[in-house]
PDB file of C-alpha atoms in Angstrom:
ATOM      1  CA  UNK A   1     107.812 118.532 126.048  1.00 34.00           C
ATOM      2  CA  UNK A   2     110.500 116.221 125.152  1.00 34.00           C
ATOM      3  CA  UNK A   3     113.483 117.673 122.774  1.00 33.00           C
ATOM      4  CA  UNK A   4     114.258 116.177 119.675  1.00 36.00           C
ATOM      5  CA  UNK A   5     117.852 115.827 119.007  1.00 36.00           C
ATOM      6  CA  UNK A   6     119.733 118.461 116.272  1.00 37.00           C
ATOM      7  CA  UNK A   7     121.338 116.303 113.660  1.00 39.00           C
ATOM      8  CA  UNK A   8     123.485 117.474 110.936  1.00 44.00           C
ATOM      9  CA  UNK A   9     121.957 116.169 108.209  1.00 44.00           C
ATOM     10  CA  UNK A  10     124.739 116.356 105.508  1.00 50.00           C
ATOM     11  CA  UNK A  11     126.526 114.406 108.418  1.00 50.00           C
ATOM     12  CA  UNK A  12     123.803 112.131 108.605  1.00 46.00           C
ATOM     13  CA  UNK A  13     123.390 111.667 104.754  1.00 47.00           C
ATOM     14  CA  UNK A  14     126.965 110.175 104.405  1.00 47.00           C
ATOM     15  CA  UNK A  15     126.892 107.871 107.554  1.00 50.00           C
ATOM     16  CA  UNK A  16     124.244 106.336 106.315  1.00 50.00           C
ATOM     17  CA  UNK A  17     125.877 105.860 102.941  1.00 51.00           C
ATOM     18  CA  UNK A  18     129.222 104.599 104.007  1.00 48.00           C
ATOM     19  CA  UNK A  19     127.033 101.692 106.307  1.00 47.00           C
ATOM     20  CA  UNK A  20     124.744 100.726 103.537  1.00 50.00           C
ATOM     21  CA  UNK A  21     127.592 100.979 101.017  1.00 51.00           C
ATOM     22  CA  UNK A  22     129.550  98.421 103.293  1.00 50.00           C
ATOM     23  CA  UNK A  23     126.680  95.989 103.744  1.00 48.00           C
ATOM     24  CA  UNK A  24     126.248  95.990 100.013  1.00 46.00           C
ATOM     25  CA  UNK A  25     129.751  95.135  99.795  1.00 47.00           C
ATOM     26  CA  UNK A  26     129.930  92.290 102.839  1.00 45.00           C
ATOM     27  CA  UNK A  27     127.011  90.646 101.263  1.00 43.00           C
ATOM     28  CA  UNK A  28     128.715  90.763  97.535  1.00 42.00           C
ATOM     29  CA  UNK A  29     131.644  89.214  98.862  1.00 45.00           C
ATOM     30  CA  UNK A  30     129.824  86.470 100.630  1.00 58.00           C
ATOM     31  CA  UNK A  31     127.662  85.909  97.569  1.00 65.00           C
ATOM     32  CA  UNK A  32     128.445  83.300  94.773  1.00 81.00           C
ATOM     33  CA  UNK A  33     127.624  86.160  92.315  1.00 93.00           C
ATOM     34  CA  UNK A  34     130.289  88.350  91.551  1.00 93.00           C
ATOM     35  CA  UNK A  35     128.423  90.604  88.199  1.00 93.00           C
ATOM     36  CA  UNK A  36     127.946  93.463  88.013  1.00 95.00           C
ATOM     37  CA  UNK A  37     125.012  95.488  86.731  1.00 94.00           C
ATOM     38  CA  UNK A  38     126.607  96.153  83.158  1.00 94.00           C
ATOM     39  CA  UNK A  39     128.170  92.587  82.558  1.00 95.00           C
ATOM     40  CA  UNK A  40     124.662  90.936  82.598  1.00 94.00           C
ATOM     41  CA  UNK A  41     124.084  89.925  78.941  1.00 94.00           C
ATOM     42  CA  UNK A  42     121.059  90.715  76.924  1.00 93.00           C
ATOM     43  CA  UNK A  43     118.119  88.552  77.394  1.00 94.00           C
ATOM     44  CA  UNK A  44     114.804  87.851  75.752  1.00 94.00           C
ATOM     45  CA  UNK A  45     113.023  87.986  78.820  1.00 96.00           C
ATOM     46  CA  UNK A  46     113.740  91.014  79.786  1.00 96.00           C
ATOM     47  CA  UNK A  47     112.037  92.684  76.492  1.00 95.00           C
ATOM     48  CA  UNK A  48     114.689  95.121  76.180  1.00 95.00           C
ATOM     49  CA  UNK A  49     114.914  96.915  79.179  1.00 97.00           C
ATOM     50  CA  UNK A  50     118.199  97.011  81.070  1.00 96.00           C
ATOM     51  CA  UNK A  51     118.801  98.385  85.009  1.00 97.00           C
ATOM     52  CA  UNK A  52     120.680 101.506  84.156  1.00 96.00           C
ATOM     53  CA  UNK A  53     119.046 102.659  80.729  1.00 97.00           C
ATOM     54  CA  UNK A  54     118.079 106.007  80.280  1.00 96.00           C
ATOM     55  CA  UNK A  55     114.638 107.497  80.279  1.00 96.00           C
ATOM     56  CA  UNK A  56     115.259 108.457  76.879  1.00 96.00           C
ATOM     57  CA  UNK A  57     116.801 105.310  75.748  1.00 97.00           C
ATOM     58  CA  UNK A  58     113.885 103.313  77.947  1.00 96.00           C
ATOM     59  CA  UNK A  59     111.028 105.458  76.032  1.00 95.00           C
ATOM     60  CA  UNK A  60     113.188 105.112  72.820  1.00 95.00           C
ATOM     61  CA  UNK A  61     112.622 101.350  73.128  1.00 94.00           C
ATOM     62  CA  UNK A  62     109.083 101.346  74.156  1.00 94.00           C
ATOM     63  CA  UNK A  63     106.545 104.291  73.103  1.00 93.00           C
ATOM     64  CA  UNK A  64     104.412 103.556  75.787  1.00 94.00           C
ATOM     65  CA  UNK A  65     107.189 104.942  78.293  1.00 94.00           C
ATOM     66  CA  UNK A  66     105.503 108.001  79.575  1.00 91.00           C
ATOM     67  CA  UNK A  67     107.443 110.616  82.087  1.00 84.00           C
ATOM     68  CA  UNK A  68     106.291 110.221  85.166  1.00 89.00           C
ATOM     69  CA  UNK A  69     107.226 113.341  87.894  1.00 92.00           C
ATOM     70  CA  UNK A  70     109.697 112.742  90.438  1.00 95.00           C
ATOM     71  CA  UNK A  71     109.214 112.443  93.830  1.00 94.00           C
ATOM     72  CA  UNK A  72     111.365 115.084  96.503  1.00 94.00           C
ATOM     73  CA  UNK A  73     113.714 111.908  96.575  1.00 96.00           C
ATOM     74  CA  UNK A  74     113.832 111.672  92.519  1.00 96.00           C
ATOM     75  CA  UNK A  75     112.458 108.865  92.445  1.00 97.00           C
ATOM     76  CA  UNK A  76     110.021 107.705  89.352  1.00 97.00           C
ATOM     77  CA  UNK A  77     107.785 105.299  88.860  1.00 96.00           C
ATOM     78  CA  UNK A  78     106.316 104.225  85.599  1.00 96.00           C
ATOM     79  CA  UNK A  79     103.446 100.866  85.037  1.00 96.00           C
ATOM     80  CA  UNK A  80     103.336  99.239  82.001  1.00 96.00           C
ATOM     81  CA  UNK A  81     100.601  97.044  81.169  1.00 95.00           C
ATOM     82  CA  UNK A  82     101.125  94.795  78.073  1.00 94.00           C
ATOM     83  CA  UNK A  83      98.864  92.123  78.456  1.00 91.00           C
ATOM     84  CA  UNK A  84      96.040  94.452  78.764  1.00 91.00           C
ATOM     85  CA  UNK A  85      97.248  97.169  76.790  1.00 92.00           C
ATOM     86  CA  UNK A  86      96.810  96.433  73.354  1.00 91.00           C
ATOM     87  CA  UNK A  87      98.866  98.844  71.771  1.00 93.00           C
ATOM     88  CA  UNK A  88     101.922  96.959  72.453  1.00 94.00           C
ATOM     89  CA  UNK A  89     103.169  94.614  70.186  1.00 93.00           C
ATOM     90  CA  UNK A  90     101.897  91.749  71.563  1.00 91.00           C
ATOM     91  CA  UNK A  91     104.362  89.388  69.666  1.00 93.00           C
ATOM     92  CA  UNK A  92     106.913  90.786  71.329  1.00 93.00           C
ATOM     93  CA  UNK A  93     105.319  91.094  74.805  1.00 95.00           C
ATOM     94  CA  UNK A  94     103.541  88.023  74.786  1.00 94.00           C
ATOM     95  CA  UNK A  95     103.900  86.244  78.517  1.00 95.00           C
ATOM     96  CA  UNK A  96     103.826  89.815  79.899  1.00 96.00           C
ATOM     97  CA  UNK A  97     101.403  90.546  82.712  1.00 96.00           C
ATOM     98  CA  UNK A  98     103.045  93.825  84.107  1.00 96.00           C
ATOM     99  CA  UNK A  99     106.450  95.968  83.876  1.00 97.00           C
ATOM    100  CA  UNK A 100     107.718  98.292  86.641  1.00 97.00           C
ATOM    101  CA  UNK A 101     110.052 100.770  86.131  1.00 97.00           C
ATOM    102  CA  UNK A 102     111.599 102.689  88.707  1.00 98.00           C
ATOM    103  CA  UNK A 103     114.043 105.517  87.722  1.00 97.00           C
ATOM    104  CA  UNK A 104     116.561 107.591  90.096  1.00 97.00           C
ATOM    105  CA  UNK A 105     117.618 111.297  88.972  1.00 97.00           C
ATOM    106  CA  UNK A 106     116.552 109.703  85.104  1.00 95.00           C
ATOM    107  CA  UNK A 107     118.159 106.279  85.169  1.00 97.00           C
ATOM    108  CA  UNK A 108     116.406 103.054  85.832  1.00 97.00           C
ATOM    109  CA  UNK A 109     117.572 102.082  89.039  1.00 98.00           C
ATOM    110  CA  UNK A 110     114.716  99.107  88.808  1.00 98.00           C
ATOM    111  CA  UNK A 111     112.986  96.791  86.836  1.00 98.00           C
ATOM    112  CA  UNK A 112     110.542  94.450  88.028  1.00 98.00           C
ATOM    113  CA  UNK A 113     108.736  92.177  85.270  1.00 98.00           C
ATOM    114  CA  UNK A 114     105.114  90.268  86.269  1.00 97.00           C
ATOM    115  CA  UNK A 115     104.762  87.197  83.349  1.00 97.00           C
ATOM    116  CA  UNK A 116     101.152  85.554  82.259  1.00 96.00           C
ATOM    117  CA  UNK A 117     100.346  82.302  82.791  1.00 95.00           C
ATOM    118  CA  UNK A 118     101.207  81.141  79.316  1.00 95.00           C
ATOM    119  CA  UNK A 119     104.798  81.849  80.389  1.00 96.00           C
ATOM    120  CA  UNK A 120     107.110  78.715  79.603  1.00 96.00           C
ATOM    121  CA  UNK A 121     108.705  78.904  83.327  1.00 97.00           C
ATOM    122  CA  UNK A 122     105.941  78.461  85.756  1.00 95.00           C
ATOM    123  CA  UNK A 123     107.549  76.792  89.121  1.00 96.00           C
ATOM    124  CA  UNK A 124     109.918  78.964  91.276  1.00 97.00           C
ATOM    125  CA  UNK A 125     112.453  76.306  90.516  1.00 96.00           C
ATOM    126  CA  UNK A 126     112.275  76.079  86.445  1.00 97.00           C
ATOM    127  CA  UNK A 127     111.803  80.023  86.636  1.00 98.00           C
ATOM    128  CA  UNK A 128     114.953  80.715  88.799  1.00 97.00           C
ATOM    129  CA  UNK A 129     117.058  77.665  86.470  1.00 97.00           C
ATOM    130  CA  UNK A 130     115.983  80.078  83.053  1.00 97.00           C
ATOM    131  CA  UNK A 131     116.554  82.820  84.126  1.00 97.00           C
ATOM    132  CA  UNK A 132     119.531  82.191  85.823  1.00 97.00           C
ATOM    133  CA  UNK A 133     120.872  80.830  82.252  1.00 97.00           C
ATOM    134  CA  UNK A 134     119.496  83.748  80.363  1.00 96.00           C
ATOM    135  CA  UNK A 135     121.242  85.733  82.181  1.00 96.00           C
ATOM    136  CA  UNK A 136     124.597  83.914  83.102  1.00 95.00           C
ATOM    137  CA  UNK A 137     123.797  84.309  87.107  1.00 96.00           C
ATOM    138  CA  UNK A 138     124.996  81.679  89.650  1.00 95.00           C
ATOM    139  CA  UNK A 139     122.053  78.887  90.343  1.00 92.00           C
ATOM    140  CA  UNK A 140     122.519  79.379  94.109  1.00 92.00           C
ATOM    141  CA  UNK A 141     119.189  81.494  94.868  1.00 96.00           C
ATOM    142  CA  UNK A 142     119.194  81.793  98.226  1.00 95.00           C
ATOM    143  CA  UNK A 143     115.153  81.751  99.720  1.00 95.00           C
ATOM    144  CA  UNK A 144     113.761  84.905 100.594  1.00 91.00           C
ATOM    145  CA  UNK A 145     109.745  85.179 101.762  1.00 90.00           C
ATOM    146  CA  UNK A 146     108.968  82.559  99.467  1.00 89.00           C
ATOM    147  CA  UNK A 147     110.799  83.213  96.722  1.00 96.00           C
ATOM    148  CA  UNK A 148     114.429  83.010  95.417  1.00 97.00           C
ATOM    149  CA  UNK A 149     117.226  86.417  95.893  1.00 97.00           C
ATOM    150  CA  UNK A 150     120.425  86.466  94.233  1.00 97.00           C
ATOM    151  CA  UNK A 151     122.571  89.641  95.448  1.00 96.00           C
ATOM    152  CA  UNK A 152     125.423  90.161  93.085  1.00 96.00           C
ATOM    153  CA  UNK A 153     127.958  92.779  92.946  1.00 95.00           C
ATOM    154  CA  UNK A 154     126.264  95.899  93.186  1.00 95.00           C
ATOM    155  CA  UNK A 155     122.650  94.710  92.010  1.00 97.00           C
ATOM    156  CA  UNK A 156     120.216  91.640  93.363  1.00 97.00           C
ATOM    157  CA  UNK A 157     117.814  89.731  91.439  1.00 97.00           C
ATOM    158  CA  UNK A 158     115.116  88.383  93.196  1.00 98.00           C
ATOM    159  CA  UNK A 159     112.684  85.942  92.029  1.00 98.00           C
ATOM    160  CA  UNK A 160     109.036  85.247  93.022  1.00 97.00           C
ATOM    161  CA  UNK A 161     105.508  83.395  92.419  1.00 96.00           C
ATOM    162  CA  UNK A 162     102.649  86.002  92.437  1.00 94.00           C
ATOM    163  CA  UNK A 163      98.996  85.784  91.216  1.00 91.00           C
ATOM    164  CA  UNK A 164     100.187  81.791  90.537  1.00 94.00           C
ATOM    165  CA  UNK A 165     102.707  83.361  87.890  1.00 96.00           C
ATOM    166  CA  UNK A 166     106.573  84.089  88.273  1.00 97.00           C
ATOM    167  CA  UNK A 167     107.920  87.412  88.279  1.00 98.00           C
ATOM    168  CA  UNK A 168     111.229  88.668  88.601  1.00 98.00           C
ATOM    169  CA  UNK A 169     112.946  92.213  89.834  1.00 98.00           C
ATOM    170  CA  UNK A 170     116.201  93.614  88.873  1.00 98.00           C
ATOM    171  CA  UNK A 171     117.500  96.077  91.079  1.00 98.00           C
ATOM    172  CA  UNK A 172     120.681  98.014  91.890  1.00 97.00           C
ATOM    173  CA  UNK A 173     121.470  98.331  95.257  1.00 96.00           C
ATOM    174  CA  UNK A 174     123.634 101.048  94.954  1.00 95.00           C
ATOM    175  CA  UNK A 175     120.747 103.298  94.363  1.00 97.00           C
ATOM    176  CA  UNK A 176     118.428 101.928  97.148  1.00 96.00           C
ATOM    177  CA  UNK A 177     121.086 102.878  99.302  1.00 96.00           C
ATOM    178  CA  UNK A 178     120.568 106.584  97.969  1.00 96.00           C
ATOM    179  CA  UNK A 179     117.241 106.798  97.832  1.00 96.00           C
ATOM    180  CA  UNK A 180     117.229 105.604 101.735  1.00 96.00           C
ATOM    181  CA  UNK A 181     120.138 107.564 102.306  1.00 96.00           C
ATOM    182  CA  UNK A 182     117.891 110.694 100.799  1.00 95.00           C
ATOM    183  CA  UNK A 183     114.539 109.773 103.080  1.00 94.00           C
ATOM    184  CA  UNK A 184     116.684 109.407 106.053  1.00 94.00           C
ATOM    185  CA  UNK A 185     118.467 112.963 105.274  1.00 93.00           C
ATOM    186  CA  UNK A 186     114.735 114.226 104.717  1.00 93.00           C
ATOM    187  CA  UNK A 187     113.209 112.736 107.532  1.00 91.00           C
ATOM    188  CA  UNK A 188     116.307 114.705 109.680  1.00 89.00           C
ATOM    189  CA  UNK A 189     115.408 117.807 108.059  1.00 87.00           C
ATOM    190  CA  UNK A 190     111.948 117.270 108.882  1.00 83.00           C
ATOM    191  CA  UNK A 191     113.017 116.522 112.788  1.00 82.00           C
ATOM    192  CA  UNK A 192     115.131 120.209 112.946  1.00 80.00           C
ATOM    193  CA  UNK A 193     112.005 121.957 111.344  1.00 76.00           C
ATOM    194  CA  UNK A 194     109.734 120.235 113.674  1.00 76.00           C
ATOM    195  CA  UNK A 195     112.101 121.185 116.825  1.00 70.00           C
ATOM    196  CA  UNK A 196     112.395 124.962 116.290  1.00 78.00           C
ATOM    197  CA  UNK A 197     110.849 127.388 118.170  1.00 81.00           C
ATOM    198  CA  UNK A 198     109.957 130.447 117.152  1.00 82.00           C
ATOM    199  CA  UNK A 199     109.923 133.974 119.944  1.00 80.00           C
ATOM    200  CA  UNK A 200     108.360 137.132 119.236  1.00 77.00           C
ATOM    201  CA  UNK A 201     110.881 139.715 120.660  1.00 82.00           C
ATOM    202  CA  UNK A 202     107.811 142.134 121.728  1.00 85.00           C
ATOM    203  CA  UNK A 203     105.611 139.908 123.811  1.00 85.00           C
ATOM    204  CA  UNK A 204     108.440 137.557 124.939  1.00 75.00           C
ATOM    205  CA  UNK A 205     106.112 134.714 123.457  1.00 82.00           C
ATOM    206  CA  UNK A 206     107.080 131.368 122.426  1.00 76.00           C
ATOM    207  CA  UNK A 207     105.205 129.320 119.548  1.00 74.00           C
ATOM    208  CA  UNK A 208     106.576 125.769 118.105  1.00 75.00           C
ATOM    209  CA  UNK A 209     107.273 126.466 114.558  1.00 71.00           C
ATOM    210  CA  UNK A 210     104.128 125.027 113.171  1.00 72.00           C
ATOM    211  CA  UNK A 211     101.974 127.034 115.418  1.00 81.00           C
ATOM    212  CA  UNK A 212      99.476 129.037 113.077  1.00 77.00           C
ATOM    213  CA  UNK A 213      99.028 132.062 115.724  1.00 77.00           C
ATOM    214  CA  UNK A 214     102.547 132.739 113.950  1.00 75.00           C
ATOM    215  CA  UNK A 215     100.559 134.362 110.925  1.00 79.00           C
ATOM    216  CA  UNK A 216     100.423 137.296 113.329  1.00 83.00           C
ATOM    217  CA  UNK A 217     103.945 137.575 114.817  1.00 82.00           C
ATOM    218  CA  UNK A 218     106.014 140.207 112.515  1.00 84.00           C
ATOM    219  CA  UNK A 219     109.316 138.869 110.361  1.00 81.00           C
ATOM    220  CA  UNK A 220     110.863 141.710 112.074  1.00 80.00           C
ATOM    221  CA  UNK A 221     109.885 140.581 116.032  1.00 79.00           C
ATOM    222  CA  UNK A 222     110.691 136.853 115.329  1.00 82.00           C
ATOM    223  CA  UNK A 223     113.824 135.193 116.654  1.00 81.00           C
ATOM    224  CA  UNK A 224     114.845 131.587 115.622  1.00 74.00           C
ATOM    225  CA  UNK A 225     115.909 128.876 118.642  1.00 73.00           C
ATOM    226  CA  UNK A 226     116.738 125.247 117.550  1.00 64.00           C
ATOM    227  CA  UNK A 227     114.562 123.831 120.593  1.00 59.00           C
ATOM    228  CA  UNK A 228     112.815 124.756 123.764  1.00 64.00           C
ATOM    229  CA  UNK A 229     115.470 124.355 125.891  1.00 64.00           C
ATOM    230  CA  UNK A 230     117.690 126.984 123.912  1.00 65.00           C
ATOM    231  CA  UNK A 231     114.754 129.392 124.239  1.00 59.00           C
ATOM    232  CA  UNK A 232     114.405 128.808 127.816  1.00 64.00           C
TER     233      UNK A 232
END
């Protein structure tokens, strides 16, 4: 049986942090954009939602904002169908195909808009100049799997052609980078669970932790080892 290695996973948690936090940073200082998620202005494309609202403020805005349950990483995720849905306002949604909103411990950590074919920006080129001036960005987009990224300080804009309309996602980086920092910490926990190995002090027994014949080994007989080879 091979071993798994023991990590600490508050160790493991702030590693991974401190490298994603300094990528994040070496790509914002090579970038041409140097906002930051609460200088970008308001904009009429974006209907009113901003990357960092509230739940509250977000459901203040729009009624249709329902709370969605977190995920074990606090992560949620919330659809919003305008075009379709015809209790929006569809003056003031009109172009809108689809809004995603993805909030982190109750903030919106991303927004990701899909526009309608009616839309006055239809080319990946006129859509990244608008938006770009609507929201005072740089102009350089670099290309990213077909589409346009900006990466700015602390967020990155990325721009895209889908279902022959443009759509475009706001997102800040600094919470990717805790969400992945949180699956990676879970995934380690996971690993330890998965590694233990469980004895039963009367029958000198052995049983991996998930091992259901443990239903009939008494609290009081079992002893905890991290892995095999401790319990050898």
């Amino acid at each position: 049986m091979i071993c798994h290695p023991i990590w600490n996973t508050n160790r493991v948690f702030w590693l991974l942090m401190v490298v994603l936090f300094a990528a994040a940073t070496a790509t914002a200082q090579s970038s041409p954009c140097s906002l930051k998620i609460d200088q970008l202005p308001e904009s009429a494309e974006l209907r009113g939602f901003r990357v960092g609202m509230t739940f509250e403020q977000a459901k203040a805005h729009v009624a249709q904002v329902q709370l969605a349950r977190p995920d074990q990483f606090g992560v949620a995720r919330i659809s919003l169908n305008p075009y379709f849905d015809k209790s929006f306002d569809q003056t003031a949604f009109a172009d809108i195909r689809t809004i995603s909103l993805d909030f982190l411990d109750g903030r919106l950590v991303s927004l990701w808009i899909g526009f309608e074919g009616t839309f006055k920006w239809q080319t990946l080129e006129t859509f990244v100049d608008g938006m770009s001036k609507s929201l005072s960005l740089p102009a350089e987009w670099s290309p990213k799997q077909g589409g346009r990224k900006l990466i700015c300080n602390g967020f990155s804009a990325t721009a895209s052609i889908i279902a022959g309309s443009p759509s475009l996602r706001i997102s800040d980086e600094a919470a990717q980078a805790t969400i992945a920092a949180r699956r990676e910490e879970a995934a380690a926990a996971a690993e330890i669970a998965a590694a233990l190995v469980i004895g039963d002090q009367r029958t000198k027994l052995y049983y991996p932790s998930d091992c259901s014949a443990l239903n009939s080994v008494a609290e009081a007989s079992r002893i905890k080892f991290k892995d095999r080879h401790e319990a050898d």
